[in-house]
Amino acid sequence: MVDECGKGEQDFTAVTRLARQCVLARKEYVPGKPVEEVRRELGIDDIIKMASNENPLGASPLALEAMIDEIRHSAHRYPESLCHDLIAKLAGVHGLKPERFFIDNGGDGVITMIGLTFIDPGDEVVMGQLTFPAYENITTKMGGECVRVPLTSDYRLDVEGIISAVTPRTKMVFLCNPNNPTGTIITQEEFERLLSSLPETVLLVSDEAYYDFADDPAYPQSVPYLRNYPNLIILRTFSKIMGLAGVRVGYAMAHPDIVKVMLKAREPFPVNRPAQAGALAALDDVDFVRCTLQVNSEGREQYYRAFETMELTYYPTQTNFVFVDLGRPAEPVFQAMLRDGVIVRPLTSVGETDGMRITIGTREQNERTIAAMSKALATVPGPASI
C-alpha cells in the first residue's frame, strides 16, 4: 500500500510505548454483527437482525416526526448542552428534581462518563461473571480491576457473592437488572440487601436498560431509594422500549452531587438535536410503548414453546431477548443461521460457548428465527445420547 506521500506504509512500533498500557492490555468489544456486514460478506439482502435487542416495531412514530422536524429547522445549530427540556420532562415522569438527571450519548455514554469520573487505576469494580460487557470495557480503560462474581445456578446475579466480593479497594458495583445477556433479575428484597450492605464510599450502578419489559412483581422499583442512598446511580435508556438505539439517548438518575461532578467529565454536546427532540416526543408515545410490550410478551411465549419443542434449555426472561443453552457450541449454529439471513448473538466471546441470545421480534421474525435455528441444529452435533 502506498500513502498519499508516495511512501510505503510502515508499522509504527512506537505506538506500544505511547499508548496507555491498560488500553493495550484490554480485550476489544465484539458487537452484534450488523446487517450491512452480512450483506457484504454473503451477498444476501433478505436479512433480519435478532442479535442486538432492537425494537422490532422500529422507532416511536412521535419521535420520528419530532426528529425530522428538528433536522429541517435546526440541523445547523449546536444542541443545547444540558438537555434542559428533556430533563424537565424526565423529572416530571419520575417525580424527581431536575438536578438528579445526567443525560448522555446512549446508556454506553453514561457508563463511560461514570468510569471517567470515578474509576482510578487500581480501583476494584465488582460485576457479574456474565453481564453487559460495557462495565469491563470502561473499568479496564481506566486502569481499574474487574472483580467478577459467578452467577447462581439459575443464571441470576449472586447478591450475596457480590457483597462478599467488596473490599476496601472497591470503588463501584455494576448491577445489570434485568441482566444482559441472561434476562434474569434480582428481586426487591435482594436489591435492598445489596444497598444496605454497601458502604457509602462504594457506588452502586443499577443499569436498568430493560426496565420497561420487566413485569415480575418481585422486580425492584429503584427510584424511591435515591432519597436515602446517595451512592445509588440508576441508568435508563431510550434505545429499547422507544426504538431510538440509532440516535443514542441514555440517562442516569443520581444524587445531585454525583451529577455535578459527572458534568465536569462530559463532552460539551453529547446528545445531538434530533436525539433530544425524539426522546422528548417519545415520552408521550404511550400507544407505541403499549404495542411494543404486547408484541414482546407474545414473542416470549412463542420462543418458549419452540425451545421446549426443540428440547433446549432457556431461562424465562424479563427483557426483550431470550438466553438459550443450545447444548452444543453456539458458533457453528450462528454461522448456519447467518447463511439463512438470520443474525443472532452467540455468547462465545463472553465465555458462554453453548449460549445464544436471541432478540424477541414480531411473530413473523420469530417464526423465521425458529425455523433457521431448527434447521441449523439439525446440522450441528448435539450432546451425545445417554
Short mmCIF file of C-alpha atoms in Angstrom, two decimals:
data_model
loop_
_atom_site.label_atom_id
_atom_site.label_comp_id
_atom_site.label_asym_id
_atom_site.label_seq_id
_atom_site.Cartn_x
_atom_site.Cartn_y
_atom_site.Cartn_z
CA MET A 1 0.00 0.00 0.00
CA VAL A 2 1.25 3.50 -0.86
CA ASP A 3 0.08 6.51 1.14
CA GLU A 4 -0.56 9.98 -0.24
CA CYS A 5 3.06 10.98 0.30
CA GLY A 6 4.21 8.20 -2.03
CA LYS A 7 5.91 6.14 0.65
CA GLY A 8 5.19 2.55 1.58
CA GLU A 9 3.19 2.17 4.78
CA GLN A 10 5.32 1.05 7.74
CA ASP A 11 4.47 -0.44 11.12
CA PHE A 12 4.50 2.19 13.84
CA THR A 13 6.03 0.09 16.59
CA ALA A 14 6.43 3.09 18.90
CA VAL A 15 2.67 3.16 19.42
CA THR A 16 3.01 0.41 22.04
CA ARG A 17 5.16 2.78 24.11
CA LEU A 18 2.93 5.80 23.53
CA ALA A 19 -0.41 4.21 24.30
CA ARG A 20 -1.69 3.71 27.82
CA GLN A 21 -0.78 0.16 28.84
CA CYS A 22 -4.22 -0.60 30.26
CA VAL A 23 -5.70 0.12 26.82
CA LEU A 24 -3.22 -2.18 25.08
CA ALA A 25 -3.98 -4.97 27.55
CA ARG A 26 -7.77 -4.88 27.28
CA LYS A 27 -9.95 -7.04 25.06
CA GLU A 28 -11.78 -5.49 22.14
CA TYR A 29 -15.56 -5.31 22.38
CA VAL A 30 -17.32 -7.62 19.91
CA PRO A 31 -20.67 -6.05 18.88
CA GLY A 32 -23.58 -7.85 17.30
CA LYS A 33 -22.98 -8.45 13.60
CA PRO A 34 -24.57 -5.62 11.57
CA VAL A 35 -26.88 -6.27 8.62
CA GLU A 36 -24.58 -4.35 6.28
CA GLU A 37 -21.64 -6.62 7.09
CA VAL A 38 -23.65 -9.78 6.42
CA ARG A 39 -24.86 -8.32 3.14
CA ARG A 40 -21.27 -7.63 2.06
CA GLU A 41 -19.91 -11.00 3.20
CA LEU A 42 -22.66 -13.33 1.98
CA GLY A 43 -24.24 -11.32 -0.81
CA ILE A 44 -27.78 -11.74 0.52
CA ASP A 45 -30.37 -8.99 1.01
CA ASP A 46 -33.19 -10.71 2.89
CA ILE A 47 -31.75 -10.39 6.40
CA ILE A 48 -33.28 -9.98 9.85
CA LYS A 49 -31.20 -8.94 12.84
CA MET A 50 -32.14 -10.71 16.06
CA ALA A 51 -28.86 -10.00 17.83
CA SER A 52 -28.89 -6.53 19.39
CA ASN A 53 -32.26 -6.30 21.16
CA GLU A 54 -33.54 -3.53 18.92
CA ASN A 55 -37.23 -2.69 18.86
CA PRO A 56 -38.82 -4.82 16.10
CA LEU A 57 -41.53 -2.19 15.53
CA GLY A 58 -38.97 0.46 14.64
CA ALA A 59 -38.88 3.84 16.38
CA SER A 60 -41.66 5.70 18.14
CA PRO A 61 -43.68 7.47 15.40
CA LEU A 62 -43.94 10.60 17.53
CA ALA A 63 -40.17 10.56 17.95
CA LEU A 64 -39.62 10.18 14.20
CA GLU A 65 -41.80 13.17 13.41
CA ALA A 66 -40.06 15.30 16.02
CA MET A 67 -36.58 14.31 14.80
CA ILE A 68 -37.38 15.02 11.14
CA ASP A 69 -38.76 18.42 12.08
CA GLU A 70 -35.68 19.17 14.19
CA ILE A 71 -33.34 18.28 11.34
CA ARG A 72 -35.26 20.50 8.93
CA HIS A 73 -35.17 23.54 11.15
CA SER A 74 -32.13 23.25 13.40
CA ALA A 75 -29.52 20.86 11.95
CA HIS A 76 -27.15 23.83 11.52
CA ARG A 77 -27.29 24.70 15.23
CA TYR A 78 -25.37 23.14 18.09
CA PRO A 79 -27.61 21.24 20.52
CA GLU A 80 -28.47 22.53 23.95
CA SER A 81 -25.66 21.12 26.05
CA LEU A 82 -27.57 20.22 29.21
CA CYS A 83 -30.75 18.89 27.52
CA HIS A 84 -32.88 21.25 29.62
CA ASP A 85 -36.31 20.40 28.17
CA LEU A 86 -35.71 16.65 28.21
CA ILE A 87 -34.50 16.74 31.79
CA ALA A 88 -37.53 18.79 32.84
CA LYS A 89 -39.86 16.23 31.32
CA LEU A 90 -38.00 13.26 32.82
CA ALA A 91 -38.12 14.95 36.21
CA GLY A 92 -41.90 15.09 35.93
CA VAL A 93 -42.12 11.46 34.79
CA HIS A 94 -40.05 10.16 37.70
CA GLY A 95 -41.10 12.67 40.37
CA LEU A 96 -37.52 13.87 40.95
CA LYS A 97 -35.75 17.21 40.90
CA PRO A 98 -34.06 18.10 37.57
CA GLU A 99 -30.65 18.27 39.23
CA ARG A 100 -30.78 14.49 39.72
CA PHE A 101 -30.52 13.78 35.95
CA PHE A 102 -27.49 13.26 33.72
CA ILE A 103 -28.09 12.64 30.00
CA ASP A 104 -25.50 11.37 27.53
CA ASN A 105 -24.90 9.61 24.21
CA GLY A 106 -26.83 6.42 24.98
CA GLY A 107 -26.53 4.22 28.04
CA ASP A 108 -23.00 3.37 26.96
CA GLY A 109 -22.12 7.06 27.05
CA VAL A 110 -23.44 7.36 30.59
CA ILE A 111 -21.44 4.31 31.67
CA THR A 112 -18.32 5.80 30.09
CA MET A 113 -18.82 9.07 31.94
CA ILE A 114 -19.30 7.24 35.25
CA GLY A 115 -15.98 5.49 34.68
CA LEU A 116 -14.16 8.67 33.60
CA THR A 117 -15.45 10.44 36.68
CA PHE A 118 -14.92 7.84 39.38
CA ILE A 119 -12.59 4.95 38.46
CA ASP A 120 -8.91 5.41 39.32
CA PRO A 121 -6.12 2.99 38.35
CA GLY A 122 -6.17 0.07 40.77
CA ASP A 123 -9.77 0.56 41.88
CA GLU A 124 -11.80 -2.62 42.10
CA VAL A 125 -15.11 -2.72 40.26
CA VAL A 126 -17.45 -5.61 41.08
CA MET A 127 -19.74 -7.10 38.43
CA GLY A 128 -21.35 -10.39 37.41
CA GLN A 129 -19.26 -13.01 35.62
CA LEU A 130 -21.75 -12.95 32.73
CA THR A 131 -23.15 -9.46 32.26
CA PHE A 132 -23.08 -6.39 29.98
CA PRO A 133 -19.51 -6.04 28.56
CA ALA A 134 -19.54 -2.22 28.80
CA TYR A 135 -18.71 -2.48 32.52
CA GLU A 136 -15.49 -4.34 31.84
CA ASN A 137 -14.71 -2.03 28.92
CA ILE A 138 -14.75 1.17 30.95
CA THR A 139 -13.11 -0.39 34.01
CA THR A 140 -10.11 -1.64 32.03
CA LYS A 141 -9.87 1.59 30.02
CA MET A 142 -9.45 3.47 33.29
CA GLY A 143 -6.89 1.00 34.67
CA GLY A 144 -9.30 -0.44 37.20
CA GLU A 145 -9.56 -4.11 38.14
CA CYS A 146 -12.67 -6.16 37.33
CA VAL A 147 -13.86 -8.39 40.15
CA ARG A 148 -16.20 -10.93 38.59
CA VAL A 149 -18.77 -12.81 40.65
CA PRO A 150 -20.11 -16.12 39.25
CA LEU A 151 -23.84 -16.27 38.59
CA THR A 152 -26.18 -18.54 40.52
CA SER A 153 -27.17 -21.93 39.11
CA ASP A 154 -30.29 -20.36 37.58
CA TYR A 155 -28.21 -17.67 35.84
CA ARG A 156 -29.07 -14.82 38.20
CA LEU A 157 -26.69 -12.27 39.65
CA ASP A 158 -25.49 -13.54 43.03
CA VAL A 159 -26.19 -10.74 45.51
CA GLU A 160 -24.50 -12.46 48.44
CA GLY A 161 -21.49 -13.16 46.24
CA ILE A 162 -21.33 -9.50 45.21
CA ILE A 163 -21.48 -8.37 48.84
CA SER A 164 -18.68 -10.80 49.76
CA ALA A 165 -16.53 -9.51 46.88
CA VAL A 166 -16.48 -5.93 48.21
CA THR A 167 -13.15 -4.91 49.78
CA PRO A 168 -11.61 -1.62 50.96
CA ARG A 169 -10.37 -1.17 47.36
CA THR A 170 -13.86 -1.41 45.83
CA LYS A 171 -15.00 1.78 44.14
CA MET A 172 -18.11 0.59 42.34
CA VAL A 173 -20.59 -2.25 41.81
CA PHE A 174 -22.28 -2.63 38.44
CA LEU A 175 -25.67 -4.29 38.70
CA CYS A 176 -27.42 -5.08 35.41
CA ASN A 177 -31.06 -5.60 36.35
CA PRO A 178 -32.61 -7.21 34.33
CA ASN A 179 -29.29 -8.75 33.43
CA ASN A 180 -27.91 -8.78 29.90
CA PRO A 181 -27.43 -11.40 28.39
CA THR A 182 -29.37 -13.73 30.71
CA GLY A 183 -32.65 -11.79 31.02
CA THR A 184 -32.92 -12.63 34.73
CA ILE A 185 -33.49 -10.25 37.65
CA ILE A 186 -32.62 -9.73 41.27
CA THR A 187 -35.64 -9.14 43.49
CA GLN A 188 -36.72 -6.15 45.58
CA GLU A 189 -35.55 -7.93 48.73
CA GLU A 190 -32.15 -8.68 47.19
CA PHE A 191 -31.81 -5.11 45.93
CA GLU A 192 -32.48 -3.74 49.42
CA ARG A 193 -30.00 -6.21 50.91
CA LEU A 194 -27.30 -5.10 48.49
CA LEU A 195 -27.94 -1.39 49.01
CA SER A 196 -27.90 -1.64 52.79
CA SER A 197 -24.71 -3.73 52.76
CA LEU A 198 -22.56 -1.34 50.72
CA PRO A 199 -20.62 1.45 52.41
CA GLU A 200 -21.35 4.98 51.20
CA THR A 201 -17.91 5.03 49.58
CA VAL A 202 -18.96 2.31 47.09
CA LEU A 203 -21.19 3.37 44.21
CA LEU A 204 -24.00 1.03 43.18
CA VAL A 205 -24.77 1.49 39.48
CA SER A 206 -28.13 -0.13 38.76
CA ASP A 207 -28.31 -0.45 34.98
CA GLU A 208 -32.00 -0.79 34.10
CA ALA A 209 -31.85 -0.61 30.31
CA TYR A 210 -34.59 -3.26 30.11
CA TYR A 211 -36.67 -1.85 32.96
CA ASP A 212 -39.80 -1.34 30.84
CA PHE A 213 -40.03 -5.03 29.89
CA ALA A 214 -39.82 -6.39 33.45
CA ASP A 215 -43.25 -7.49 34.65
CA ASP A 216 -42.31 -9.76 37.54
CA PRO A 217 -43.92 -8.34 40.74
CA ALA A 218 -40.66 -9.04 42.57
CA TYR A 219 -38.69 -6.70 40.29
CA PRO A 220 -37.46 -3.71 42.34
CA GLN A 221 -38.70 -0.18 41.78
CA SER A 222 -35.40 1.54 42.48
CA VAL A 223 -36.16 5.26 42.12
CA PRO A 224 -37.56 5.77 45.66
CA TYR A 225 -34.26 4.51 47.10
CA LEU A 226 -32.42 7.53 45.73
CA ARG A 227 -33.73 9.53 48.69
CA ASN A 228 -31.85 7.51 51.31
CA TYR A 229 -28.88 6.14 49.36
CA PRO A 230 -26.68 8.89 47.88
CA ASN A 231 -24.30 6.26 46.43
CA LEU A 232 -27.03 4.84 44.13
CA ILE A 233 -26.96 5.61 40.39
CA ILE A 234 -29.85 4.36 38.21
CA LEU A 235 -29.44 4.04 34.44
CA ARG A 236 -32.24 4.04 31.84
CA THR A 237 -32.29 4.30 28.05
CA PHE A 238 -34.50 5.24 25.10
CA SER A 239 -32.82 2.62 22.88
CA LYS A 240 -35.05 -0.36 23.66
CA ILE A 241 -38.65 0.47 24.50
CA MET A 242 -38.68 3.63 22.34
CA GLY A 243 -36.68 2.20 19.45
CA LEU A 244 -34.13 5.03 19.46
CA ALA A 245 -30.96 2.90 19.51
CA GLY A 246 -29.69 4.63 16.37
CA VAL A 247 -29.72 8.16 17.77
CA ARG A 248 -28.32 7.35 21.26
CA VAL A 249 -30.03 8.78 24.33
CA GLY A 250 -29.46 7.40 27.81
CA TYR A 251 -29.67 8.92 31.26
CA ALA A 252 -28.73 8.48 34.88
CA MET A 253 -30.67 9.40 38.00
CA ALA A 254 -28.47 10.08 40.99
CA HIS A 255 -27.68 12.39 43.89
CA PRO A 256 -27.20 15.99 42.66
CA ASP A 257 -23.59 15.97 43.88
CA ILE A 258 -22.84 12.94 41.71
CA VAL A 259 -24.41 14.66 38.71
CA LYS A 260 -22.39 17.83 39.33
CA VAL A 261 -19.07 16.03 39.29
CA MET A 262 -20.03 13.92 36.25
CA LEU A 263 -20.83 17.10 34.34
CA LYS A 264 -17.16 18.04 34.70
CA ALA A 265 -16.12 14.92 32.77
CA ARG A 266 -18.65 15.03 29.94
CA GLU A 267 -18.28 16.25 26.36
CA PRO A 268 -19.78 19.70 25.62
CA PHE A 269 -22.51 18.41 23.27
CA PRO A 270 -23.01 14.66 23.89
CA VAL A 271 -26.65 14.44 22.76
CA ASN A 272 -27.47 15.78 19.29
CA ARG A 273 -30.53 17.87 18.47
CA PRO A 274 -32.60 15.15 16.75
CA ALA A 275 -31.92 12.76 19.62
CA GLN A 276 -33.12 15.28 22.20
CA ALA A 277 -36.23 16.10 20.19
CA GLY A 278 -37.00 12.44 19.57
CA ALA A 279 -36.61 11.43 23.20
CA LEU A 280 -38.79 14.33 24.33
CA ALA A 281 -41.60 13.30 21.95
CA ALA A 282 -41.22 9.57 22.71
CA LEU A 283 -42.15 10.15 26.34
CA ASP A 284 -45.68 10.94 25.13
CA ASP A 285 -45.98 7.90 22.85
CA VAL A 286 -47.92 5.62 25.19
CA ASP A 287 -49.54 3.74 22.29
CA PHE A 288 -46.16 2.73 20.89
CA VAL A 289 -44.98 1.54 24.29
CA ARG A 290 -48.17 -0.48 24.83
CA CYS A 291 -47.85 -2.12 21.41
CA THR A 292 -44.16 -2.89 21.94
CA LEU A 293 -44.87 -4.58 25.26
CA GLN A 294 -47.70 -6.63 23.77
CA VAL A 295 -45.55 -7.85 20.87
CA ASN A 296 -42.76 -8.67 23.30
CA SER A 297 -45.00 -10.62 25.66
CA GLU A 298 -46.43 -12.70 22.82
CA GLY A 299 -42.95 -13.27 21.41
CA ARG A 300 -41.63 -14.58 24.72
CA GLU A 301 -44.23 -17.31 24.77
CA GLN A 302 -43.64 -18.10 21.11
CA TYR A 303 -39.94 -18.71 21.78
CA TYR A 304 -40.61 -20.68 24.97
CA ARG A 305 -42.88 -23.10 23.11
CA ALA A 306 -40.34 -23.51 20.31
CA PHE A 307 -37.41 -24.16 22.67
CA GLU A 308 -39.43 -26.71 24.60
CA THR A 309 -40.25 -28.49 21.35
CA MET A 310 -36.55 -28.45 20.42
CA GLU A 311 -35.68 -29.65 23.96
CA LEU A 312 -33.40 -26.69 24.60
CA THR A 313 -32.76 -25.13 27.99
CA TYR A 314 -33.87 -21.49 28.20
CA TYR A 315 -34.23 -19.02 31.04
CA PRO A 316 -37.52 -17.10 31.46
CA THR A 317 -36.76 -13.51 30.54
CA GLN A 318 -37.72 -10.10 31.89
CA THR A 319 -36.34 -8.38 28.79
CA ASN A 320 -36.85 -8.25 25.01
CA PHE A 321 -34.48 -11.17 24.38
CA VAL A 322 -34.15 -14.79 25.44
CA PHE A 323 -31.00 -16.57 26.63
CA VAL A 324 -30.90 -20.19 25.48
CA ASP A 325 -28.41 -23.01 26.09
CA LEU A 326 -28.03 -24.96 22.85
CA GLY A 327 -26.27 -27.92 24.44
CA ARG A 328 -23.59 -27.65 21.74
CA PRO A 329 -21.20 -24.91 20.53
CA ALA A 330 -23.20 -21.84 19.53
CA GLU A 331 -20.76 -20.51 16.93
CA PRO A 332 -21.49 -23.07 14.16
CA VAL A 333 -25.24 -22.71 14.80
CA PHE A 334 -24.84 -18.95 14.48
CA GLN A 335 -22.93 -19.35 11.20
CA ALA A 336 -25.56 -21.70 9.78
CA MET A 337 -28.37 -19.31 10.71
CA LEU A 338 -26.40 -16.45 9.18
CA ARG A 339 -26.43 -18.19 5.82
CA ASP A 340 -30.23 -18.20 6.06
CA GLY A 341 -30.21 -14.44 6.66
CA VAL A 342 -30.90 -14.57 10.41
CA ILE A 343 -28.42 -12.78 12.70
CA VAL A 344 -28.42 -13.88 16.35
CA ARG A 345 -25.85 -13.40 19.12
CA PRO A 346 -23.61 -16.32 20.12
CA LEU A 347 -22.05 -15.72 23.53
CA THR A 348 -18.68 -17.34 22.84
CA SER A 349 -16.87 -14.01 23.23
CA VAL A 350 -18.07 -13.72 26.84
CA GLY A 351 -17.22 -17.30 27.76
CA GLU A 352 -20.63 -18.94 27.33
CA THR A 353 -19.69 -21.24 24.44
CA ASP A 354 -23.07 -23.02 24.23
CA GLY A 355 -25.12 -19.90 24.92
CA MET A 356 -27.07 -17.76 22.49
CA ARG A 357 -29.01 -14.54 22.99
CA ILE A 358 -31.95 -14.01 20.65
CA THR A 359 -33.95 -10.80 20.31
CA ILE A 360 -37.73 -11.08 20.58
CA GLY A 361 -39.22 -9.74 17.36
CA THR A 362 -42.54 -9.73 15.59
CA ARG A 363 -44.38 -13.04 15.17
CA GLU A 364 -43.10 -13.36 11.60
CA GLN A 365 -39.50 -12.59 12.60
CA ASN A 366 -39.67 -15.08 15.45
CA GLU A 367 -41.08 -17.77 13.16
CA ARG A 368 -38.24 -17.24 10.71
CA THR A 369 -35.67 -17.32 13.50
CA ILE A 370 -37.09 -20.52 14.96
CA ALA A 371 -37.11 -22.18 11.54
CA ALA A 372 -33.50 -21.16 10.88
CA MET A 373 -32.43 -22.39 14.31
CA SER A 374 -34.20 -25.73 13.90
CA LYS A 375 -32.51 -26.22 10.52
CA ALA A 376 -29.10 -25.24 11.93
CA LEU A 377 -29.39 -27.53 14.95
CA ALA A 378 -30.02 -30.45 12.62
CA THR A 379 -26.59 -29.90 11.05
CA VAL A 380 -24.58 -29.28 14.23
CA PRO A 381 -23.89 -32.29 16.50
CA GLY A 382 -25.52 -32.04 19.91
CA PRO A 383 -24.75 -33.76 23.21
CA ALA A 384 -24.18 -37.49 22.96
CA SER A 385 -27.21 -39.63 23.75
CA ILE A 386 -27.03 -41.39 27.10
#
